[in-house]
Coordinates of C-alpha atoms in Angstrom, one line a residue:
Chain A
M1 CA 0.0 0.0 0.0
L2 CA 2.9 2.4 0.8
P3 CA 5.5 3.4 -1.7
D4 CA 8.7 1.3 -1.2
S5 CA 10.9 4.4 -0.7
L6 CA 8.8 5.4 2.3
I7 CA 8.7 2.0 3.9
A8 CA 12.5 1.6 3.5
S9 CA 13.2 5.0 5.2
D10 CA 14.8 4.9 8.6
E11 CA 13.2 8.2 9.5
P12 CA 10.4 7.6 12.1
V13 CA 7.0 8.4 10.7
L14 CA 6.3 10.3 13.9
Q15 CA 8.8 12.0 16.1
A16 CA 7.4 14.4 18.6
T17 CA 9.4 16.1 21.4
G18 CA 8.6 18.3 24.3
L19 CA 4.9 18.8 23.5
V20 CA 3.1 21.2 25.7
K21 CA -0.5 22.3 25.6
Q22 CA -2.5 24.6 27.9
F23 CA -6.2 25.2 28.1
A24 CA -7.4 28.1 30.3
G25 CA -4.1 28.2 32.0
R26 CA -4.0 24.5 32.9
R27 CA -1.3 22.3 31.4
V28 CA -3.1 19.3 29.9
V29 CA 0.0 18.0 28.1
D30 CA 3.4 18.6 29.6
E31 CA 6.6 17.8 27.9
V32 CA 5.4 14.7 26.1
G33 CA 7.4 13.0 23.4
L34 CA 6.4 10.2 21.0
R35 CA 8.2 8.2 18.4
C36 CA 6.6 5.7 16.0
Q37 CA 8.3 3.8 13.2
A38 CA 6.8 2.5 10.0
G39 CA 5.1 -0.9 10.6
Q40 CA 4.9 -0.2 14.4
V41 CA 1.9 0.4 16.6
L42 CA 2.4 2.8 19.5
G43 CA -0.3 2.6 22.2
L44 CA -1.2 5.7 24.2
L45 CA -2.7 4.9 27.5
G46 CA -4.0 6.8 30.4
A47 CA -7.1 7.4 32.4
N48 CA -9.7 10.0 31.4
G49 CA -8.2 13.4 31.3
A50 CA -4.7 12.2 31.1
G51 CA -4.0 14.1 27.9
K52 CA -4.1 11.3 25.3
T53 CA -6.6 12.8 22.8
T54 CA -5.0 16.3 23.1
T55 CA -1.6 14.8 22.4
L56 CA -3.0 12.9 19.4
R57 CA -4.8 16.1 18.2
M58 CA -1.5 18.0 18.2
C59 CA 0.2 15.3 16.3
Y60 CA -2.3 15.2 13.6
G61 CA -2.6 19.0 13.3
F62 CA -6.1 19.6 14.8
L63 CA -4.5 21.6 17.6
Q64 CA -1.3 23.7 17.7
P65 CA 1.1 22.8 20.5
D66 CA 2.2 25.7 22.7
A67 CA 5.7 24.2 22.7
G68 CA 7.5 21.3 21.2
T69 CA 8.2 19.9 17.7
I70 CA 6.4 17.4 15.6
R71 CA 8.0 15.7 12.6
I72 CA 5.9 13.6 10.3
A73 CA 8.1 11.4 8.1
G74 CA 10.9 13.9 8.6
I75 CA 8.6 16.9 7.8
D76 CA 8.4 19.6 10.5
R77 CA 4.7 20.2 11.0
R78 CA 5.2 23.8 12.0
I79 CA 7.2 24.6 8.8
D80 CA 5.1 22.6 6.3
P81 CA 1.8 21.7 7.9
E82 CA 0.2 20.9 4.5
A83 CA 2.9 18.4 3.5
A84 CA 2.8 16.8 7.0
A85 CA -1.1 16.5 6.9
R86 CA -0.8 14.8 3.5
R87 CA 1.1 11.9 5.1
V88 CA -1.3 11.5 8.0
G89 CA -4.7 9.6 8.3
V90 CA -7.0 10.2 11.2
C91 CA -9.8 8.1 12.7
T92 CA -11.4 10.3 15.4
Q93 CA -13.0 9.1 18.5
D94 CA -16.5 10.3 17.4
D95 CA -17.9 9.4 14.0
T96 CA -16.9 12.4 11.8
F97 CA -17.9 10.9 8.5
D98 CA -20.1 13.1 6.3
A99 CA -23.7 12.1 7.0
D100 CA -24.8 13.8 3.8
F101 CA -22.9 11.3 1.6
T102 CA -23.2 7.5 1.0
V103 CA -20.4 5.2 2.1
R104 CA -18.7 5.3 -1.3
D105 CA -19.2 9.1 -1.7
N106 CA -17.7 9.6 1.8
L107 CA -14.5 8.1 0.5
L108 CA -14.6 10.2 -2.7
Q109 CA -15.4 13.4 -0.8
M110 CA -12.5 12.7 1.6
S111 CA -10.1 12.4 -1.3
R112 CA -11.0 15.9 -2.4
Y113 CA -9.5 17.3 0.8
Y114 CA -6.0 16.3 -0.2
R115 CA -3.4 17.6 -2.7
P116 CA -1.8 16.1 -4.6
R117 CA -5.0 14.2 -5.2
P118 CA -4.9 10.5 -4.5
A119 CA -4.1 8.6 -7.8
E120 CA -6.6 6.4 -9.5
I121 CA -9.2 7.2 -7.0
K122 CA -12.0 5.0 -8.3
A123 CA -9.8 1.9 -8.1
R124 CA -8.6 3.0 -4.7
I125 CA -12.2 3.4 -3.4
A126 CA -13.2 0.0 -4.8
A127 CA -10.1 -1.6 -3.1
L128 CA -10.9 0.0 0.2
L129 CA -14.6 -0.9 0.1
E130 CA -13.6 -4.5 -0.6
R131 CA -10.9 -4.7 2.0
F132 CA -13.1 -3.3 4.7
G133 CA -16.1 -5.3 3.8
L134 CA -18.0 -2.2 2.9
D135 CA -18.7 -3.0 -0.7
R136 CA -22.3 -4.2 0.0
Y137 CA -23.0 -1.0 1.8
A138 CA -21.4 1.3 -0.8
H139 CA -24.6 3.1 -1.6
A140 CA -26.0 3.2 2.0
K141 CA -25.9 6.3 4.2
P142 CA -23.3 5.8 7.1
D143 CA -26.0 6.5 9.7
T144 CA -27.7 3.2 8.7
L145 CA -24.6 1.1 9.4
S146 CA -23.9 -0.9 12.6
G147 CA -21.2 0.5 15.0
G148 CA -18.6 -1.9 13.6
Y149 CA -19.1 -0.9 10.0
R150 CA -19.1 2.7 10.9
R151 CA -15.7 2.3 12.4
R152 CA -14.6 0.5 9.3
L153 CA -15.8 3.4 7.3
M154 CA -13.9 5.8 9.6
I155 CA -10.7 3.9 9.1
A156 CA -11.2 3.5 5.4
R157 CA -11.7 7.3 5.1
A158 CA -8.5 7.8 7.0
L159 CA -6.6 5.7 4.4
I160 CA -8.1 7.1 1.2
H161 CA -4.9 9.2 0.4
E162 CA -2.4 6.4 1.3
P163 CA -0.9 8.0 4.4
Q164 CA 2.3 6.8 6.1
L165 CA 1.0 7.3 9.6
L166 CA -2.5 6.5 11.0
F167 CA -3.9 7.9 14.2
L168 CA -6.7 5.9 15.8
D169 CA -8.4 7.6 18.8
E170 CA -10.2 4.8 20.7
P171 CA -11.1 2.9 17.6
T172 CA -13.2 0.2 19.2
T173 CA -15.0 2.1 21.9
G174 CA -18.6 1.0 22.0
L175 CA -18.2 -2.0 19.7
D176 CA -19.4 -5.5 20.5
P177 CA -16.6 -8.2 21.0
Q178 CA -17.0 -9.6 17.5
A179 CA -16.7 -6.1 15.9
R180 CA -13.7 -5.3 18.1
L181 CA -11.9 -8.4 17.0
E182 CA -12.6 -7.6 13.4
V183 CA -11.2 -4.0 13.8
W184 CA -8.1 -5.5 15.6
E185 CA -7.5 -7.7 12.6
L186 CA -7.7 -4.8 10.3
I187 CA -5.3 -2.8 12.4
D188 CA -2.9 -5.7 12.5
A189 CA -3.0 -6.0 8.7
L190 CA -2.3 -2.3 8.3
R191 CA 0.7 -2.7 10.5
R192 CA 1.9 -5.5 8.4
D193 CA 1.5 -3.3 5.3
G194 CA 4.1 -1.0 6.8
L195 CA 1.8 1.8 8.2
G196 CA 2.9 3.5 11.4
I197 CA -0.1 3.5 13.8
V198 CA -0.6 5.5 17.0
L199 CA -3.7 4.5 18.9
T200 CA -5.3 5.5 22.2
T201 CA -7.5 3.0 24.0
H202 CA -9.2 2.2 27.3
Y203 CA -9.2 -1.5 26.6
M204 CA -6.3 -3.2 28.2
D205 CA -6.5 -6.3 26.1
E206 CA -6.5 -4.1 23.0
A207 CA -3.4 -2.2 24.0
E208 CA -1.5 -5.4 25.0
R209 CA -2.5 -7.2 21.9
L210 CA -1.9 -4.5 19.3
S211 CA 0.8 -2.3 20.7
D212 CA 4.5 -2.8 20.0
E213 CA 5.3 0.0 22.3
L214 CA 3.3 1.7 25.1
L215 CA 3.3 5.2 26.4
V216 CA 1.5 5.9 29.6
L217 CA 0.2 9.4 30.4
R218 CA -0.9 10.7 33.7
E219 CA -2.0 14.3 34.2
G220 CA -0.4 15.2 30.9
R221 CA 3.0 13.7 31.7
V222 CA 4.6 10.5 30.5
V223 CA 4.9 8.2 33.4
A224 CA 6.2 5.1 31.6
S225 CA 7.1 4.1 28.1
G226 CA 8.5 1.0 26.3
Q227 CA 7.4 -2.5 25.6
S228 CA 4.2 -3.4 27.5
R229 CA 5.8 -6.0 29.8
A230 CA 8.5 -3.5 30.8
V231 CA 6.0 -0.7 31.3
L232 CA 4.0 -2.9 33.6
G233 CA 7.0 -3.9 35.6
D234 CA 8.1 -0.3 36.1
L235 CA 4.7 0.9 37.3
V236 CA 3.0 -2.1 38.8
G237 CA 5.6 -4.7 39.7
E238 CA 6.7 -8.1 38.4
H239 CA 3.9 -10.1 40.0
M240 CA 0.4 -9.4 41.1
L241 CA -0.8 -11.3 44.2
V242 CA -4.5 -11.7 44.6
L243 CA -6.2 -12.8 47.9
D244 CA -9.6 -12.7 49.5
A245 CA -10.1 -9.3 51.2
H246 CA -12.3 -11.1 53.8
D247 CA -9.7 -13.6 54.8
P248 CA -9.0 -13.4 58.5
A249 CA -5.3 -12.9 57.7
A250 CA -6.0 -9.8 55.6
P251 CA -5.3 -7.3 58.3
A252 CA -2.0 -9.0 59.0
V253 CA -1.2 -8.9 55.3
R254 CA -1.9 -5.2 55.2
A255 CA 0.3 -4.6 58.2
W256 CA 3.1 -6.6 56.5
V257 CA 2.7 -4.6 53.3
R258 CA 3.0 -1.3 55.3
Q259 CA 6.0 -2.6 57.2
A260 CA 7.7 -3.6 54.0
G261 CA 7.2 -0.1 52.6
L262 CA 5.2 -1.5 49.7
P263 CA 2.3 0.4 47.9
E264 CA -1.0 0.0 49.6
P265 CA -3.0 -3.1 48.3
A266 CA -5.7 -2.2 45.8
R267 CA -9.2 -3.3 46.7
V268 CA -11.0 -4.8 43.6
L269 CA -14.5 -6.0 44.6
S270 CA -13.8 -8.7 47.2
D271 CA -10.1 -9.1 46.4
L272 CA -6.9 -7.4 47.5
H273 CA -4.3 -6.9 44.8
I274 CA -0.7 -6.6 45.9
A275 CA 2.1 -5.7 43.5
L276 CA 5.4 -7.5 44.3
D277 CA 8.8 -8.0 42.9
G278 CA 10.6 -11.4 43.0
P279 CA 12.2 -11.0 46.5
G280 CA 9.0 -9.5 47.8
L281 CA 7.0 -12.5 46.6
A282 CA 9.5 -14.9 48.2
Q283 CA 9.2 -13.0 51.5
F284 CA 5.4 -13.1 51.4
S285 CA 5.4 -16.8 50.7
S286 CA 7.6 -17.6 53.7
Q287 CA 5.5 -15.3 55.9
F288 CA 2.0 -16.4 54.8
G289 CA 2.7 -19.9 53.5
D290 CA -0.7 -21.2 54.7
L291 CA -2.7 -18.5 53.1
R292 CA -4.7 -19.2 49.9
F293 CA -3.7 -16.7 47.3
E294 CA -3.1 -16.4 43.5
V295 CA -0.1 -15.0 41.7
R296 CA -0.5 -13.8 38.1
P297 CA 1.4 -11.5 35.8
P298 CA 0.4 -7.8 36.0
T299 CA -2.0 -6.6 33.4
L300 CA -2.9 -3.1 32.1
D301 CA -6.0 -3.2 34.3
D302 CA -3.6 -3.2 37.2
L303 CA -1.8 -0.3 35.6
F304 CA -5.0 1.7 35.3
L305 CA -6.0 1.0 38.8
K306 CA -2.6 2.2 39.9
L307 CA -2.9 5.3 37.9
A308 CA -6.4 6.0 39.2
E309 CA -5.1 5.5 42.7
K310 CA -2.3 7.9 42.2
S311 CA -4.5 10.6 40.7
Chain B
M1 CA -5.2 34.9 15.3
I2 CA -5.9 37.1 12.3
L3 CA -7.7 35.4 9.5
H4 CA -5.6 35.2 6.4
Y5 CA -7.9 36.6 3.7
R6 CA -5.8 34.7 1.2
A7 CA -7.5 31.5 2.5
A8 CA -10.5 32.6 0.5
F9 CA -8.5 31.9 -2.7
Q10 CA -6.9 28.6 -1.5
W11 CA -7.9 25.2 -2.9
Q12 CA -9.0 24.0 0.6
S13 CA -11.7 26.6 0.9
H14 CA -12.9 25.7 -2.6
A15 CA -12.9 22.0 -1.6
V16 CA -15.2 22.9 1.2
L17 CA -17.4 25.0 -1.1
G18 CA -17.4 22.1 -3.5
R19 CA -18.6 19.7 -0.8
H20 CA -21.6 22.0 -0.1
L21 CA -22.4 22.4 -3.9
T22 CA -22.3 18.6 -4.3
V23 CA -24.8 18.0 -1.5
Y24 CA -27.0 20.8 -2.8
R25 CA -26.9 19.5 -6.4
R26 CA -28.2 16.1 -5.1
N27 CA -31.2 17.7 -3.5
W28 CA -31.7 20.4 -6.1
H29 CA -35.3 19.4 -6.9
T30 CA -36.4 20.1 -3.3
A31 CA -33.9 22.7 -2.5
A32 CA -34.9 24.9 -5.5
L33 CA -38.5 25.0 -4.5
P34 CA -38.3 27.7 -1.8
P35 CA -36.5 30.3 -4.0
L36 CA -38.8 29.6 -6.9
L37 CA -42.1 29.5 -5.1
E38 CA -41.5 32.0 -2.3
P39 CA -41.2 35.1 -4.6
V40 CA -44.1 33.9 -6.6
I41 CA -46.3 33.6 -3.5
L42 CA -45.0 36.9 -2.0
L43 CA -45.5 38.8 -5.2
L44 CA -49.0 37.4 -5.6
A45 CA -50.0 37.8 -1.9
F46 CA -48.4 41.1 -1.1
G47 CA -47.8 42.7 -4.5
V48 CA -51.0 41.8 -6.2
G49 CA -53.3 41.0 -3.2
L50 CA -52.2 43.6 -0.6
G51 CA -51.1 46.0 -3.3
G52 CA -54.6 46.0 -4.7
F53 CA -55.7 47.8 -1.5
I54 CA -52.9 50.4 -2.0
P55 CA -54.0 52.2 -5.2
E56 CA -51.9 55.3 -4.6
F57 CA -48.4 54.3 -3.7
A58 CA -45.5 56.7 -4.1
W59 CA -41.8 56.2 -4.1
R60 CA -39.6 59.3 -4.1
G61 CA -42.6 61.3 -5.1
Q62 CA -43.3 59.2 -8.2
P63 CA -46.4 57.0 -8.3
V64 CA -45.6 53.3 -8.6
S65 CA -47.5 50.1 -8.0
Y66 CA -46.8 48.4 -4.7
L67 CA -45.9 45.3 -6.7
A68 CA -43.2 47.2 -8.6
Y69 CA -41.9 48.7 -5.3
L70 CA -41.8 45.3 -3.6
A71 CA -40.0 43.4 -6.4
P72 CA -36.5 45.0 -6.0
G73 CA -36.8 44.8 -2.2
M74 CA -37.4 41.1 -2.5
L75 CA -34.3 40.6 -4.4
A76 CA -32.2 42.3 -1.8
Y77 CA -34.0 40.5 1.0
T78 CA -33.5 37.1 -0.6
A79 CA -29.7 37.5 -0.8
F80 CA -29.7 38.7 2.8
M81 CA -31.9 36.0 4.4
T82 CA -30.5 33.1 2.4
A83 CA -26.9 33.8 3.2
F84 CA -27.6 34.6 6.8
F85 CA -29.7 31.5 7.4
Q86 CA -27.1 29.2 5.7
A87 CA -24.3 30.7 7.8
L88 CA -26.3 30.5 11.0
F89 CA -28.5 27.4 11.1
A90 CA -27.0 25.2 8.4
A91 CA -23.4 25.9 9.4
Y92 CA -24.2 25.4 13.1
I93 CA -25.7 22.0 12.3
R94 CA -22.6 21.0 10.3
M95 CA -20.3 22.3 13.0
H96 CA -22.0 20.9 16.1
Y97 CA -24.4 18.1 15.2
Q98 CA -23.0 16.5 12.1
K99 CA -19.4 17.1 13.0
T100 CA -18.7 17.8 9.3
W101 CA -16.2 20.5 10.3
E102 CA -14.2 18.1 12.4
G103 CA -14.1 15.6 9.6
Q104 CA -12.6 18.3 7.4
L105 CA -10.2 19.6 9.9
I106 CA -8.4 16.2 10.2
T107 CA -7.3 16.6 6.5
Q108 CA -5.2 19.3 4.8
V109 CA -8.1 21.7 5.4
R110 CA -7.6 24.2 8.2
L111 CA -10.2 26.2 10.2
E112 CA -9.7 29.4 8.1
H113 CA -10.6 27.2 5.0
V114 CA -13.7 25.8 6.7
V115 CA -14.8 29.4 7.6
W116 CA -14.2 30.7 4.1
G117 CA -15.8 27.6 2.5
E118 CA -18.9 28.2 4.6
M119 CA -19.0 31.9 3.7
L120 CA -18.4 31.4 0.0
W121 CA -21.1 28.7 0.0
A122 CA -23.6 31.0 1.7
A123 CA -22.8 33.8 -0.7
T124 CA -23.1 31.4 -3.7
L125 CA -26.5 30.2 -2.5
G126 CA -27.7 33.7 -1.7
T127 CA -26.7 34.9 -5.2
T128 CA -28.3 31.8 -6.9
Y129 CA -31.5 32.4 -5.0
A130 CA -31.4 36.1 -6.0
L131 CA -30.9 35.0 -9.6
I132 CA -34.0 32.7 -9.4
V133 CA -36.0 35.6 -8.0
T134 CA -34.8 37.7 -11.0
L135 CA -36.1 35.0 -13.3
V136 CA -39.5 35.1 -11.5
L137 CA -39.5 38.9 -11.9
A138 CA -38.7 38.5 -15.6
G139 CA -41.7 36.2 -15.9
F140 CA -43.9 38.7 -14.2
S141 CA -42.6 41.5 -16.4
L142 CA -42.9 39.6 -19.6
S143 CA -46.5 38.6 -18.8
G144 CA -47.4 42.2 -18.2
W145 CA -47.9 42.1 -14.4
L146 CA -44.8 44.2 -13.7
D147 CA -43.2 47.2 -15.4
L148 CA -39.5 47.3 -14.5
H149 CA -36.1 46.9 -16.0
W150 CA -35.7 43.3 -14.7
F151 CA -32.6 42.6 -16.8
S152 CA -30.7 45.3 -14.9
A153 CA -30.9 43.0 -11.9
L154 CA -28.3 40.9 -13.7
L155 CA -25.9 43.8 -13.5
V156 CA -26.0 43.8 -9.7
L157 CA -25.4 40.1 -9.3
P158 CA -21.7 40.7 -8.3
L159 CA -22.9 43.2 -5.7
L160 CA -25.5 40.7 -4.5
F161 CA -22.7 38.1 -4.1
L162 CA -20.7 40.6 -2.0
A163 CA -23.9 41.4 0.0
A164 CA -24.5 37.7 0.7
L165 CA -20.9 37.2 1.7
A166 CA -21.2 40.1 4.1
F167 CA -24.4 38.7 5.6
A168 CA -22.7 35.3 5.9
T169 CA -20.0 36.8 8.0
L170 CA -22.8 38.1 10.3
G171 CA -24.4 34.7 10.4
L172 CA -21.2 33.0 11.3
L173 CA -20.6 35.5 14.1
F174 CA -23.7 34.2 15.8
T175 CA -22.8 30.6 15.0
A176 CA -19.6 31.2 16.9
I177 CA -21.2 32.8 20.0
V178 CA -24.7 31.3 20.5
P179 CA -24.5 28.8 23.4
S180 CA -26.9 26.4 21.6
I181 CA -29.3 26.1 18.7
D182 CA -32.2 27.1 21.1
H183 CA -30.6 30.5 21.5
M184 CA -30.7 31.4 17.8
N185 CA -34.0 33.2 18.3
I186 CA -32.1 36.0 20.1
P187 CA -30.0 37.2 17.1
F188 CA -32.9 36.5 14.8
F189 CA -35.4 38.7 16.5
L190 CA -33.1 41.3 18.0
V191 CA -30.7 41.8 15.0
I192 CA -31.9 40.2 11.9
M193 CA -35.6 41.0 11.9
P194 CA -35.0 44.8 12.6
L195 CA -32.2 44.8 10.0
G196 CA -34.3 43.1 7.4
F197 CA -37.6 44.9 7.8
A198 CA -36.4 48.4 8.7
S199 CA -34.5 48.6 5.5
S200 CA -36.9 49.8 2.7
T201 CA -37.3 46.3 1.5
Y202 CA -41.1 45.8 2.0
F203 CA -42.1 49.4 2.8
P204 CA -40.5 52.8 2.3
M205 CA -38.5 54.3 5.2
E206 CA -37.7 58.0 5.6
G207 CA -34.9 59.4 7.7
D208 CA -37.1 62.1 9.3
S209 CA -35.5 61.8 12.7
L210 CA -31.8 61.7 13.6
W211 CA -32.1 58.1 14.8
A212 CA -33.8 57.0 11.6
A213 CA -31.3 58.8 9.5
V214 CA -28.4 57.2 11.3
W215 CA -30.0 53.7 11.1
L216 CA -30.7 54.0 7.4
T217 CA -27.2 55.4 6.7
L218 CA -25.6 52.4 8.4
N219 CA -28.0 49.7 7.3
P220 CA -26.4 48.1 4.2
L221 CA -29.6 46.3 3.3
H222 CA -31.4 49.7 3.0
H223 CA -28.8 50.9 0.5
L224 CA -28.9 47.6 -1.4
A225 CA -32.7 47.6 -1.7
E226 CA -32.9 51.3 -2.7
G227 CA -30.0 51.0 -5.1
I228 CA -31.5 48.0 -6.9
R229 CA -34.9 49.7 -6.8
H230 CA -33.5 52.8 -8.5
L231 CA -31.9 50.6 -11.1
M232 CA -35.0 48.6 -11.8
L233 CA -37.6 51.3 -11.7
V234 CA -35.6 54.3 -13.1
G235 CA -33.0 52.4 -15.0
E236 CA -30.1 54.3 -13.5
M237 CA -27.3 53.7 -11.0
N238 CA -27.2 55.8 -7.9
Y239 CA -25.1 56.4 -4.8
H240 CA -27.0 53.7 -2.8
L241 CA -25.2 51.0 -4.7
A242 CA -21.8 52.6 -3.9
A243 CA -22.8 52.9 -0.3
A244 CA -23.9 49.3 -0.2
F245 CA -20.6 48.2 -1.7
G246 CA -18.6 50.1 0.8
L247 CA -20.6 48.9 3.8
F248 CA -20.5 45.2 2.7
L249 CA -16.8 45.4 2.1
L250 CA -16.3 46.9 5.6
M251 CA -18.4 44.1 7.1
I252 CA -16.4 41.4 5.5
L253 CA -13.0 43.0 6.4
I254 CA -14.0 43.4 10.0
L255 CA -16.2 40.3 10.7
A256 CA -14.3 37.6 8.8
P257 CA -11.3 37.7 11.0
V258 CA -13.5 38.0 14.1
D259 CA -15.5 35.0 13.0
E260 CA -12.3 32.9 12.6
L261 CA -11.0 34.1 16.0
L262 CA -14.3 33.2 17.8
L263 CA -14.7 29.9 15.9
R264 CA -11.1 29.0 16.7
R265 CA -12.0 29.4 20.3
R266 CA -15.2 27.5 20.0
V267 CA -14.1 24.6 17.8
L268 CA -10.5 24.2 18.8
G269 CA -10.6 25.6 22.3
E270 CA -7.7 28.0 21.3
G271 CA -7.2 31.7 21.5

């Protein structure tokens, strides 16, 4: 899908440094940096209000950063915003397709907002309709489609001009499990095509499954970045110990945690979740050997709980 | 941020204009009904019907039929209302409910292009509707109902385009500041209705008092209506056309950047 010269380039398709954005005197994004290579998915995580969408909006040009630089495939967005925008495709969180047009004409109309105009547009539209399973809805109005197909249309619109970098802002929010899975497969295929993808999501399984790299934001700042396992280890711990909060030994466990200087256990429904490293787990086992507990690897759910607790 | 007037001439603004034209062309058979039927109904109801009860009507001391007086005013009023409504209600719906603007702003189109695209579209539609009214007036003239230089209306089409562009900037101003669509009655009844009716469009206004004289001097619609009336009834250009041109130009120069500034704040949260 992408020209070979672009795929072969070592230049990251997105390189953003020191991004700052203020609204009404409040810093919602504070010195954030992002880097995404062709054929890579960068996941942007954070609780509501962490600054994910604002960061994304600055990168794709909807908002101007107060400070920082954004380079799209080597092009400085501030110096040549039009050339940078030509290389970017965007799937917004809300449905922003044009409700006055059919599915097919949405793709055609979208192509008119780009120069140079996408080549062989009719063939391009036909290929996208087929690839996204939209061909049988080509003459339908988007409002009549199911949520999953609307998302497909949104992603197809974002690809009409063959961008090098795709931004997906919570692409599967509100979809049923089957539709989510189908969108995941599409995203995975686009990555294999060599497209650089930056996505935000609230779904932990989605971030873990799709992202090559994760970047975690809290209150506008980057609190962790790297491969998902490493990010979880940094923020949550190597192991997650789960025990019944109503166990008679629970107060003793809490006291032990405090004494060991560990983070306060998280209460999730009727369970206590305790993040531990290797030596910590060994100590716990020797202290509470008779207790019934479960040990599992940390997940992004644990990360979100941790972030929510901190904020 | 000051709006770059050059955005009016950039391809992105024309792409936005093209989008609106495409949608309109698809619905032309229903969309063309109001500009075609409204003047016919108004001319018959007010010009012929009500005018029948006004046998002695004078304009600038000359006896004219009320129908002949009304016709040029309708032309000015059509350009005014069409452009204003398009820039207020239709643009607001595209901005807020349909999220058409956001869908455009994630491409190479920037906010100044969306703003100019909306203004150019409103002006194009206002001028087109005025042209349709001209054709209706031509029909009335050719069938002997009206006695006026209907073809001279074609000469003022560029001025009508400028007028519609200026009224579009006014419409977008309210689009940028009204809290919700429910509040659009406020600009409509407090600004648009007085501007539209106290303007020599449907009845003559005299500047007898100081306030009336100031109002009429500053109301561009009054100059437009009187200028077109002079042209169509007497067959001559007069100073009202020049005054209208100046006021419309001033409106555009002042309001267009203000619109962009306010919409930048509303749509992007910036500024």
